[in-house]
Coordinates of C-alpha atoms in Angstrom, one line a residue:
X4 CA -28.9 56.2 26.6
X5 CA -27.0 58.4 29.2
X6 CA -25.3 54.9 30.7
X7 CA -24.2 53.9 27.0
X8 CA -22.8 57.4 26.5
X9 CA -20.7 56.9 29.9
X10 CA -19.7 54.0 28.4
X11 CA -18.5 55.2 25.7
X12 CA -16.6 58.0 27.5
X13 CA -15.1 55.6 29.9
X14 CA -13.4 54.0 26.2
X15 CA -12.2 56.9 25.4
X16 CA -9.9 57.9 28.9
X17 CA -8.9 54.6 29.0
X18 CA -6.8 53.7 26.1
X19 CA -3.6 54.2 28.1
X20 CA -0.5 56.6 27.4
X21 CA -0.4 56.4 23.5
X22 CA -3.3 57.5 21.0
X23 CA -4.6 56.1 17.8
X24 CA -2.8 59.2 16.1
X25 CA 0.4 58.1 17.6
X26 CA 0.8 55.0 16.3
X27 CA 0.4 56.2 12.7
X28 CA 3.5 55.0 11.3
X29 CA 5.3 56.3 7.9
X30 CA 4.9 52.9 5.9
X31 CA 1.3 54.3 5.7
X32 CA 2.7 56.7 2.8
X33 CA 2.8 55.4 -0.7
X34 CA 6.2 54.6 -1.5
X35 CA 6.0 56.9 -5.0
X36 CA 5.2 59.5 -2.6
X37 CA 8.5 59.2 -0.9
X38 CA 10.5 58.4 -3.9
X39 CA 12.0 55.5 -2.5
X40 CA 11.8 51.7 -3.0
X41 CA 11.2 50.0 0.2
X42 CA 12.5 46.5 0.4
X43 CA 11.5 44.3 2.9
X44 CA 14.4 42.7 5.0
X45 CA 14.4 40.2 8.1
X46 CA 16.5 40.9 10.9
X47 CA 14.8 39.1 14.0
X48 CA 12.6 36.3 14.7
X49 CA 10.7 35.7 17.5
X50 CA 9.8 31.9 18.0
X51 CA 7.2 30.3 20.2
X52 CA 8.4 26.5 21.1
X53 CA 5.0 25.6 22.8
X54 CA 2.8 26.7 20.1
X55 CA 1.1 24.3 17.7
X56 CA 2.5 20.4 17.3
X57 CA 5.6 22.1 19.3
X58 CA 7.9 22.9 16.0
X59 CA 9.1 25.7 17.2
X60 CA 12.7 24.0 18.8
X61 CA 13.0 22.6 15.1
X62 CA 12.2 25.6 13.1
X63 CA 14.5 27.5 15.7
X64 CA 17.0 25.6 14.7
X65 CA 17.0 25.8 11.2
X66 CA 17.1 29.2 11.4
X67 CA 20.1 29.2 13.0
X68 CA 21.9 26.6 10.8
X69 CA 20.9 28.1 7.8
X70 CA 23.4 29.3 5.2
X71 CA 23.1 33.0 4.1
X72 CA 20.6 34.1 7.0
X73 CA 21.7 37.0 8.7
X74 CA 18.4 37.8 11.6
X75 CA 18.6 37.3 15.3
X76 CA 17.0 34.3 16.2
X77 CA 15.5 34.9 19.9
X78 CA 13.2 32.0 22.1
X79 CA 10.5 33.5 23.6
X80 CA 10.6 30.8 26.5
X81 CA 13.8 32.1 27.5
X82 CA 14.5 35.8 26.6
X83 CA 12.3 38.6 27.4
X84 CA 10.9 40.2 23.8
X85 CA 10.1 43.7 25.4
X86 CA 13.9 44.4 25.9
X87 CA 15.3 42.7 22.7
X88 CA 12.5 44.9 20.6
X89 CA 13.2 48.1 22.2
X90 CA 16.9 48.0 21.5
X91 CA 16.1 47.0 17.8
X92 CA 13.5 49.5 17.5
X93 CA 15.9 51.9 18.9
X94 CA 18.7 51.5 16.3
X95 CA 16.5 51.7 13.5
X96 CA 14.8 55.1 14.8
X97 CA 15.6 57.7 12.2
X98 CA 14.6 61.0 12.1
X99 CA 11.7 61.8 10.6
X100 CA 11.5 64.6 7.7
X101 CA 7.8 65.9 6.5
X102 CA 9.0 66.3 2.5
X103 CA 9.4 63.6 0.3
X104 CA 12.9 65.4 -1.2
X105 CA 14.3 66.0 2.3
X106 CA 13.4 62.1 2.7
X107 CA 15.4 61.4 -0.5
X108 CA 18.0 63.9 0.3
X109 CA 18.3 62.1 3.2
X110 CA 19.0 58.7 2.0
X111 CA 21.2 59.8 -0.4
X112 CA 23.5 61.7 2.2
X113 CA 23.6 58.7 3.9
X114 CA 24.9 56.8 1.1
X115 CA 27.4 59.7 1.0
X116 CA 28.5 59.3 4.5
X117 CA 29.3 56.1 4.6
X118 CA 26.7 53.7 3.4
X119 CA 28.4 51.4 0.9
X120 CA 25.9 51.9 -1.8
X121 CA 24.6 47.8 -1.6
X122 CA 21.2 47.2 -0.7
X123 CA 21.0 45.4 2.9
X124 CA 24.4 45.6 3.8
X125 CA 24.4 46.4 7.6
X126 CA 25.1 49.7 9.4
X127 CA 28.4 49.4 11.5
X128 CA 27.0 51.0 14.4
X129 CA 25.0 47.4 15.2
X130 CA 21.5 48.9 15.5
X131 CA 20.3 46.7 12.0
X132 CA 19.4 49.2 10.4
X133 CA 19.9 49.4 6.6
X134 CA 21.5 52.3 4.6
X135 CA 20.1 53.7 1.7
X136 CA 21.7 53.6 -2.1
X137 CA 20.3 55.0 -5.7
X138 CA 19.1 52.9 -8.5
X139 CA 17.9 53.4 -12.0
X140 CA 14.4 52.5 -12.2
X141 CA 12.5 51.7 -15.4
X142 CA 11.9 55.4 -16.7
X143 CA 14.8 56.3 -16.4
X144 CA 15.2 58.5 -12.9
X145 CA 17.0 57.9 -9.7
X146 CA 15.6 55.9 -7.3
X147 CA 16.3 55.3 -3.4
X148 CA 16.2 51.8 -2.3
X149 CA 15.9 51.1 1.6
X150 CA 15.1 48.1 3.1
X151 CA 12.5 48.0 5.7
X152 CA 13.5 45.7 9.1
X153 CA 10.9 42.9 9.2
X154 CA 10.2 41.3 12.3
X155 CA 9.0 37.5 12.5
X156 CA 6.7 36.4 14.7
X157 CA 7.0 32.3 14.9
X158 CA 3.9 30.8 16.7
X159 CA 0.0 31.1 16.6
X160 CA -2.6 34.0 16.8
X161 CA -1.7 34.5 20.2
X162 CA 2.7 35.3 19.4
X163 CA 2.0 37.4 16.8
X164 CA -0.8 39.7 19.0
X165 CA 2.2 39.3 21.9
X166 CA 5.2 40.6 19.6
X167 CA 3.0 42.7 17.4
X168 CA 1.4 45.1 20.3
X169 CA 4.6 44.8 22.1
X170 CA 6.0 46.7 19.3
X171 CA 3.6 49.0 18.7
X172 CA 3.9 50.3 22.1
X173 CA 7.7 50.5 22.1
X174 CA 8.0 52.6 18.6
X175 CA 5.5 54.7 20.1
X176 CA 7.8 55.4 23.3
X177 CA 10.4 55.8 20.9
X178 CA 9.3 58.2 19.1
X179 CA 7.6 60.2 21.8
X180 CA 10.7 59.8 24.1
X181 CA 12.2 63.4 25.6
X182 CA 14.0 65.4 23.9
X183 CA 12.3 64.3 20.3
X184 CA 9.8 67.6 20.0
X185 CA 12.8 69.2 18.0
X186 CA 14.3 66.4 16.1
X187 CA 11.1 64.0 15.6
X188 CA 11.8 60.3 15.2
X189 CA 10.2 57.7 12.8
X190 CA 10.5 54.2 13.3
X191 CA 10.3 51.8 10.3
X192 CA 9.2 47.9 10.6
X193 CA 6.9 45.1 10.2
X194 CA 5.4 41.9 12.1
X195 CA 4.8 39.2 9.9
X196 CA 3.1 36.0 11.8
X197 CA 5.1 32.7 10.7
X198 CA 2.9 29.8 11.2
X199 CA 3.5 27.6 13.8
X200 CA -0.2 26.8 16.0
X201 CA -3.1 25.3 15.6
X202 CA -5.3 27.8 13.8
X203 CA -2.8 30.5 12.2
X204 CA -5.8 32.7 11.4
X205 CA -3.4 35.6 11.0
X206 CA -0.8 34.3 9.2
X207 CA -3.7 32.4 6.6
X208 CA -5.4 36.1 5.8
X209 CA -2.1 37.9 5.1
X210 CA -0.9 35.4 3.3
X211 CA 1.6 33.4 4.8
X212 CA 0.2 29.6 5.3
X213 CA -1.7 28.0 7.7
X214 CA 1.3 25.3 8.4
X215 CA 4.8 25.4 8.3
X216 CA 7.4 23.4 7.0
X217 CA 10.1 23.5 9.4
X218 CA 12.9 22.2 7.3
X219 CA 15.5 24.0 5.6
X220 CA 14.3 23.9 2.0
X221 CA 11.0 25.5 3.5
X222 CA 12.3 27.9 6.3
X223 CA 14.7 29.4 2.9
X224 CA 11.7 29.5 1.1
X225 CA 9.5 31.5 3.2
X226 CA 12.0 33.6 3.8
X227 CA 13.3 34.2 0.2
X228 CA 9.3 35.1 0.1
X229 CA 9.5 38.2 2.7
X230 CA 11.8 39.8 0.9
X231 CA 9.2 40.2 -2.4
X232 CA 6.7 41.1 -0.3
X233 CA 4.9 44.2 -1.1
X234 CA 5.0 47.0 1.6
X235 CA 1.8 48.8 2.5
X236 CA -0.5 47.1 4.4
X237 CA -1.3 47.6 8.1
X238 CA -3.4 46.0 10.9
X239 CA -5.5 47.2 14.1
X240 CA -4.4 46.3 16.8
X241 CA -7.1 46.7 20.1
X242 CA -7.3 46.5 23.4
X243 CA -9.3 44.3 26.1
X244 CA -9.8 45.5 29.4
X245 CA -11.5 43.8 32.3
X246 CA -13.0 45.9 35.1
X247 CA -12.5 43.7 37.4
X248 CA -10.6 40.6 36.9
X249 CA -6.4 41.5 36.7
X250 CA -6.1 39.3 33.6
X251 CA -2.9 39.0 32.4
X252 CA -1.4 41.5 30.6
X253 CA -0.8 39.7 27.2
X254 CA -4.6 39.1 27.4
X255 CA -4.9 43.1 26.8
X256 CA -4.2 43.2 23.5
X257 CA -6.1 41.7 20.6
X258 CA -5.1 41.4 16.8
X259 CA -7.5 38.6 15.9
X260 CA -10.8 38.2 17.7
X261 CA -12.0 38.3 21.3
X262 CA -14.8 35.8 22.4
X263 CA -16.6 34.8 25.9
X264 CA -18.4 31.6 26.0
X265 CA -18.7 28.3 24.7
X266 CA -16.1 28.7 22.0
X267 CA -13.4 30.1 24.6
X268 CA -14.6 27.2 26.8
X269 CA -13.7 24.5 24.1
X270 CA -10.4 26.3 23.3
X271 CA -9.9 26.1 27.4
X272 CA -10.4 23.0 27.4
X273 CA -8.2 22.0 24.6
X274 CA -5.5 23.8 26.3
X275 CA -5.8 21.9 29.7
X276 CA -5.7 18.2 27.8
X277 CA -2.9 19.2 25.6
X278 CA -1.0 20.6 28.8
X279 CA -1.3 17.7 30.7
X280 CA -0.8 15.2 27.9
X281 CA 2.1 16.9 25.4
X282 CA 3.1 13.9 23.9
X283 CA -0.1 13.3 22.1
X284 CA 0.0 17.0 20.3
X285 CA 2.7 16.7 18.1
X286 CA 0.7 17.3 14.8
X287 CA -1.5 20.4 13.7
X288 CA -3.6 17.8 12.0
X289 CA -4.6 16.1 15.6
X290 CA -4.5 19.3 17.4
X291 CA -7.2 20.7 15.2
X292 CA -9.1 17.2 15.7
X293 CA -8.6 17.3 19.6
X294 CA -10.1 20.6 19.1
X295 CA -13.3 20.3 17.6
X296 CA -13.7 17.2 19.7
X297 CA -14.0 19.3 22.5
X298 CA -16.6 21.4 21.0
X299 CA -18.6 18.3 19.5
X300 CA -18.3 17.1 23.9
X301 CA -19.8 20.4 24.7
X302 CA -22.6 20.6 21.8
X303 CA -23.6 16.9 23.6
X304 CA -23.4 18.0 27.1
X305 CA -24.8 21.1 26.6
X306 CA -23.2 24.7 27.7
X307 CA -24.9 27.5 29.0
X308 CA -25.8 30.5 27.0
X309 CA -23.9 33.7 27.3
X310 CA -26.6 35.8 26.6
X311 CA -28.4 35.3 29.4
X312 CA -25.5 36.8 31.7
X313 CA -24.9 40.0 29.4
X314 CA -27.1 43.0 30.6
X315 CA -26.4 45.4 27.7
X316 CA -23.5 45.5 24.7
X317 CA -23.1 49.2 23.5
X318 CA -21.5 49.8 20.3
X319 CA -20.5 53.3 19.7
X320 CA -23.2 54.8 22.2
X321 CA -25.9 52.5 21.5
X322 CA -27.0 49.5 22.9
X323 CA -27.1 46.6 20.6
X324 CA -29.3 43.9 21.4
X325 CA -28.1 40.1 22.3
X326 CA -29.8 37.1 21.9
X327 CA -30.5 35.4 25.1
X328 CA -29.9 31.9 23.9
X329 CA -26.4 33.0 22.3
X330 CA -23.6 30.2 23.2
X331 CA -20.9 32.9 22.4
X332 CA -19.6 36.8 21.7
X333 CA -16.9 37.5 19.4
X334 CA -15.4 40.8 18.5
X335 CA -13.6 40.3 15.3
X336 CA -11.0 41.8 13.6
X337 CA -9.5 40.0 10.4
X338 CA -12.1 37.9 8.1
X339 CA -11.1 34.9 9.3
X340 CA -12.3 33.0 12.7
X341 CA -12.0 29.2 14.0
X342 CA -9.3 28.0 11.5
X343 CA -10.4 29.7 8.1
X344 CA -14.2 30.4 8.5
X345 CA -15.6 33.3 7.2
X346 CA -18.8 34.5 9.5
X347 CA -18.4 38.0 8.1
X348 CA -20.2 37.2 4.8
X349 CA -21.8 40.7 4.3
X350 CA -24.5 39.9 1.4
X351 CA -28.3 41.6 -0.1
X352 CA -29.4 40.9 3.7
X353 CA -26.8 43.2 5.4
X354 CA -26.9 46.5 3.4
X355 CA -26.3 48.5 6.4
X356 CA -23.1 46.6 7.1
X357 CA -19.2 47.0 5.6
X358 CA -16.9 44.4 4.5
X359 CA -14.6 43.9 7.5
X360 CA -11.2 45.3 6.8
X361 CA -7.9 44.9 8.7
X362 CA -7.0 48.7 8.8
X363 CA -10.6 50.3 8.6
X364 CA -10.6 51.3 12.9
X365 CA -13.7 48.7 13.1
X366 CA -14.3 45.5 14.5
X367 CA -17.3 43.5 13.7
X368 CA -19.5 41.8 16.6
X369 CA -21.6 38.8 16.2
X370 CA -22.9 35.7 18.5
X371 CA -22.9 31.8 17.7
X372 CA -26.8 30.7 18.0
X373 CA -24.8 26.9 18.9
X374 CA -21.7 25.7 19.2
X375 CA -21.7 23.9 16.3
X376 CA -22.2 26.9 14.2
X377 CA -18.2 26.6 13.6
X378 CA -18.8 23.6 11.9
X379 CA -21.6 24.6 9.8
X380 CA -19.5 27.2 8.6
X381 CA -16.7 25.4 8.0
X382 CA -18.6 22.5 5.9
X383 CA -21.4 24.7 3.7
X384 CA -19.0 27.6 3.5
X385 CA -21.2 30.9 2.6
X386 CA -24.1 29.0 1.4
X387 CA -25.2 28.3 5.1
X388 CA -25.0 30.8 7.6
X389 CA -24.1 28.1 10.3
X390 CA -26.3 30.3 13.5
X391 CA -24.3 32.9 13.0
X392 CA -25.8 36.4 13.9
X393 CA -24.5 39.8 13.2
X394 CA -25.0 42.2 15.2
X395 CA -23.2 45.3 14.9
X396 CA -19.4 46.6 13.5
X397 CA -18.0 49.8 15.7
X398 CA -15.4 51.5 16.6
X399 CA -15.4 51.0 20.7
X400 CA -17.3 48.0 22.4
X401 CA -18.8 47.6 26.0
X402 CA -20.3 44.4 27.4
X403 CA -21.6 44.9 30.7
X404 CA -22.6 41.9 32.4
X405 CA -25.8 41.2 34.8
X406 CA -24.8 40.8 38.5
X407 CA -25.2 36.8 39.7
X408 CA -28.5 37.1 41.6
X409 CA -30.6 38.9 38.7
X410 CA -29.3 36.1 35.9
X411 CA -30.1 33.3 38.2
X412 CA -33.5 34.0 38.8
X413 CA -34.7 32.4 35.7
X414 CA -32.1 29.5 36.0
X415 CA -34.3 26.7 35.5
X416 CA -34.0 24.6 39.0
X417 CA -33.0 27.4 41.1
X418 CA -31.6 24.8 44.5
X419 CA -28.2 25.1 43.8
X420 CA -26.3 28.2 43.2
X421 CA -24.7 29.1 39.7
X422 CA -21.4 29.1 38.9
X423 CA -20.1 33.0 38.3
X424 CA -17.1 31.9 36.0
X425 CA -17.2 32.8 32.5
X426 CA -14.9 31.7 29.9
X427 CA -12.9 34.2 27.1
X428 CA -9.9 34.2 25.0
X429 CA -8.2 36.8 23.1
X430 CA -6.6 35.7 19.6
X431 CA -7.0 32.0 20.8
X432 CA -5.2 32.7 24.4
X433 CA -8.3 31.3 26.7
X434 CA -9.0 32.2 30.2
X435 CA -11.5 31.9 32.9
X436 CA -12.8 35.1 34.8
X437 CA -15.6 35.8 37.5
X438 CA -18.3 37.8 35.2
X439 CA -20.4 38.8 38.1
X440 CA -21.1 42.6 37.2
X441 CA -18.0 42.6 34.8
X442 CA -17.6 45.2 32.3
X443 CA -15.2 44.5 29.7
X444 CA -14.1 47.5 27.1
X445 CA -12.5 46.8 23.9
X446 CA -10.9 49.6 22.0
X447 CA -8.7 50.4 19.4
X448 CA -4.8 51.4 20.2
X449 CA -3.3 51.7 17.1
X450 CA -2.5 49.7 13.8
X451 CA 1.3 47.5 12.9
X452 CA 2.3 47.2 9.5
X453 CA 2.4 43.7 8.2
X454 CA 3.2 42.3 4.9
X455 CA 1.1 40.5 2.6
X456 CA 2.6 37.1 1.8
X457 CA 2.1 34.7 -1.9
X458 CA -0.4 32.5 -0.2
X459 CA -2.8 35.5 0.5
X460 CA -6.4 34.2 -0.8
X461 CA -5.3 30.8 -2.5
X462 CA -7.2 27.5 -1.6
X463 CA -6.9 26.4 2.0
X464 CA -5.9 29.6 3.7
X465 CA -9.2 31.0 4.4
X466 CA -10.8 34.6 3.5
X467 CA -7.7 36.9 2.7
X468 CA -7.6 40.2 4.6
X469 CA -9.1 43.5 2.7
X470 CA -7.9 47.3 3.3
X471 CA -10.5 50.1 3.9
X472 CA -10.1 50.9 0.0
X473 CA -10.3 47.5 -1.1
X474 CA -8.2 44.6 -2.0
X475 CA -4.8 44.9 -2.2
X476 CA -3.8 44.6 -5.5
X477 CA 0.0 44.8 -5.8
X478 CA 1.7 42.3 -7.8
X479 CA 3.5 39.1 -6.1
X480 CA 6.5 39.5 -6.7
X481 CA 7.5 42.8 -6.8
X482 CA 10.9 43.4 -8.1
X483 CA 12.8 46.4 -6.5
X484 CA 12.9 49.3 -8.2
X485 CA 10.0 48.4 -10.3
X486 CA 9.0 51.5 -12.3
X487 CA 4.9 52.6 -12.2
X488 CA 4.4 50.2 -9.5
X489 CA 1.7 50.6 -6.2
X490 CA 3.3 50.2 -2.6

């Protein structure tokens, strides 16, 4: 138990320069709180070409072409998001004021000052940001609106975890830069993930498709969509870190779900053929094919089990027990996993487990008894577990891994020496890494807010993504200035 509390101290020094605390960010307040209507607004996009059947150079654009759209259209394989964020991010810095009337007083003195009194109408020092104006709302009393900058992320699982933690850290900075301990800042935004891969897990549980149509008519239409969107919601946002092996640093962060074994081996696998072979991956429909094929080829050939190479997982201090014939580990953080499944399905049998929330601080951990679980789930759907095991939810997660001499003693045909190289992906990024003796922490950095979108929990988009006090149960659309409504 000592080594699991280690562990679990080693999480806690090594979550980097910004704290859970830290990232808190203001859309957490209820807008009737603030006394001000909060309308969400686009002003950049963020768009992945290579994701998906490659629309991305289409989608980008339409954006561009498109009559009355006023964001910044950016290409990810060509401009450097880190940069172009923290110069948004620092133009729509404000300062932050603890009362909700000094909030109000605020917005109306910037009205005053020079706003012109039209919702969305831009602030002429360039930094996007929108000014503030007062508007009768149904009972009667003055209402602030102020429109919230919404960022877009355009691509799969893997761009919105890439623009979405990339933010997080950069309004953190901001806020925390010198000089702010008298004259605190707050940063408002939003990610929203547009989708444009394979899976789209993301996008499908807040609400936002799992395929896009990339012409005009449907580009307006989503976007007409944002702007209805209820503000509120928020997502976790965690961190991966490898002892040993110097991943790449976009493989640090995880939105989605983190996995080592046979599923990350299929998704690797996928990746390679589509690589060397792009002219055959021009449709999601065929992607998502090419995909299980490569899990159906490995379910045949037969891959190795995971379980047999993990010496302990610890879960908030304690060690949690794995099965030795599991094919794969995932650490989950939405509902939704493999293109819509749901293998979170907490029922009679699972009383000492939650509902898995988006904002709640845990992640839930299970294993894959075959590699063909995904499909079980897929096809019976909650009335079939599909060799799916839970085994724990927590708030910090340590898998230490056996060294290569102890596992391979009870390899069956011990004259040839066993490969070390495990395979893992984070939000559906895959990877290979030497697991001999790794130790691999995932904790939590902070939360983003997101939006949920009109296809949240309608047929087709898989299980739609739950707060810590429930669902969220704002209408679609709101109307701005909508008296008695929830944020």
């Amino acid at each position: 138990m000592s080594e699991a509390n280690d562990a679990l101290g080693r999480l806690s020094t090594d979550e980097g320069s910004f704290s859970a605390d830290g990232m808190s960010s203001f859309m957490t307040i209820p807008s009737r709180h603030l006394m001000i209507e909060m309308v969400p607004q686009i002003e950049c996009a963020f768009i992945n070409k290579r994701s998906g059947a490659k629309n991305g150079t289409l989608f980008l654009q339409t954006l561009n072409d498109l009559d009355g759209v006023k964001c910044e259209v950016h290409d990810l394989a060509t401009e450097d998001p880190e940069e172009l964020l923290l110069k948004y991010l620092e133009g729509w810095a404000k300062p932050y004021l603890s009362s909700s009337r000094g909030l109000l007083m605020s917005s109306s003195q910037a009205t005053e000052d020079g706003g012109s009194g039209v919702v969305g109408s831009r602030r002429e020092d360039g930094g996007g940001g929108r000014e503030a104006a007062a508007t009768p709302c149904a009972s009667g009393s003055s209402v602030s609106i102020s429109s919230i900058p919404v960022i877009m992320a355009c691509g799969g699982d893997g761009t919105f975890s890439w623009i979405a933690s990339t933010a997080l850290k950069l309004a953190h900075d901001v806020m925390t830069s010198p000089g702010r301990k008298d004259r605190p800042l707050r940063v408002p935004y939003c990610v929203i993930p547009f989708p444009l891969g394979t899976g789209n897990d993301m996008s499908g549980v807040l609400g936002w498709g799992r395929s896009l149509d990339p012409s005009p008519e449907g580009a307006r239409k989503l976007m007409e969509a944002v702007q209805h969107a209820s503000i509120g919601p928020k997502c976790d946002v965690w961190g991966v870190k490898f002892n040993k092996f110097q991943s790449m640093s976009r493989f640090s962060t995880m939105c989605n779900y983190f996995s080592i074994g046979a599923d990350a081996k299929a998704s690797k696998l996928f990746e390679n053929h589509r690589t060397s072979k792009p002219g055959l991956y021009r449709s999601q429909s065929f992607n998502k094919a090419s995909y299980a094929a490569f899990g159906g080829f490995l379910a045949l050939k037969g891959s190795s089990s995971v379980g047999k190479r993990i010496r302990r997982l610890v879960v908030d201090g304690k060690e949690v027990k794995v099965p030795a014939k599991a094919k794969a580990l995932i650490v989950l953080n939405i509902p939704s996993y493999a293109d819509g499944t749901k293998p979170w399905d907490v029922g009679k049998n699972h009383p000492h487990f939650k509902e898995a929330a988006i904002d709640d601080g845990l992640v839930e951990i299970f294993c894959l008894k075959s590699i063909l679980s995904i499909a079980f789930l897929k096809t019976f759907r909650g009335i079939f577990s599909g060799g799916v095991k839970k085994l724990a939810q927590g708030r910090a997660v340590s898998i230490e891994m056996h060294p290569m001499e102890e596992w391979a003693k009870n390899k069956s045909g011990g004259t040839t020496s066993p490969r070390t190289n495990l395979y893992a992906q984070v939000d559906g990024e895959s990877f290979e890494f030497d697991c001999d003796q790794e130790c691999i922490d995932v904790y939590r950095k902070g939360s983003v807010p997101v939006l949920f979108g009109p296809k949240r929990g309608k047929a087709l988009q898989g299980p739609p993504a739950k707060l810590k006090s429930g669902s969220f149960n704002a209408r679609w659309p709101k109307s701005p200035s909508e008296g008695g409504l929830s944020p």
